[in-house]
């Protein structure tokens, strides 16, 4: 009985925290197009191809100039390690994205699958894993969607409350 009470209390607290989090969220909306992206690829495993256009793995680095509602220059620096999963025939992509603002950075990390030959990663939602400057103590979500030739980015986050000593 005591364990049930503790679990129920914890669920109520977590539920309340989630509701509070949503009401205080900050949202940054950005966009960029293919022409805003600079890319660099490095094929792994001595350029070993498993089939035409599919390598055992590669690394992609990309830098995109993002456009928002302010005139500040915001860059998105992406680093992806992509390894071909022999069972699925798709790349397992581990991606870290860092958004560089004039007053700090926001970083997010996540995983998605990519079919060899695809040139655009699927839409994704990654957790925000850190930040610096004014974004030092945040948590949230990085969402990226591709529609009609435009990448749409939403950074939704909350500042974590620091307890006093």
PDB file of N, CA and C in Angstrom, residues 11 34 85 162:
ATOM      1  N   UNK A  11       3.710  10.284  -9.579  1.00  0.00           N
ATOM      2  CA  UNK A  11       3.034  10.538 -10.853  1.00  0.00           C
ATOM      3  C   UNK A  11       2.296  11.869 -10.849  1.00  0.00           C
ATOM      4  N   UNK A  34      17.947  24.738 -48.864  1.00  0.00           N
ATOM      5  CA  UNK A  34      19.105  23.949 -49.293  1.00  0.00           C
ATOM      6  C   UNK A  34      20.299  24.842 -49.620  1.00  0.00           C
ATOM      7  N   UNK A  85      22.963  -0.382 -41.375  1.00  0.00           N
ATOM      8  CA  UNK A  85      22.463  -1.540 -40.647  1.00  0.00           C
ATOM      9  C   UNK A  85      22.202  -2.633 -41.679  1.00  0.00           C
ATOM     10  N   UNK A 162      17.012  26.614 -10.577  1.00  0.00           N
ATOM     11  CA  UNK A 162      18.108  26.240  -9.708  1.00  0.00           C
ATOM     12  C   UNK A 162      17.649  26.431  -8.253  1.00  0.00           C
TER      13      UNK A 162
END
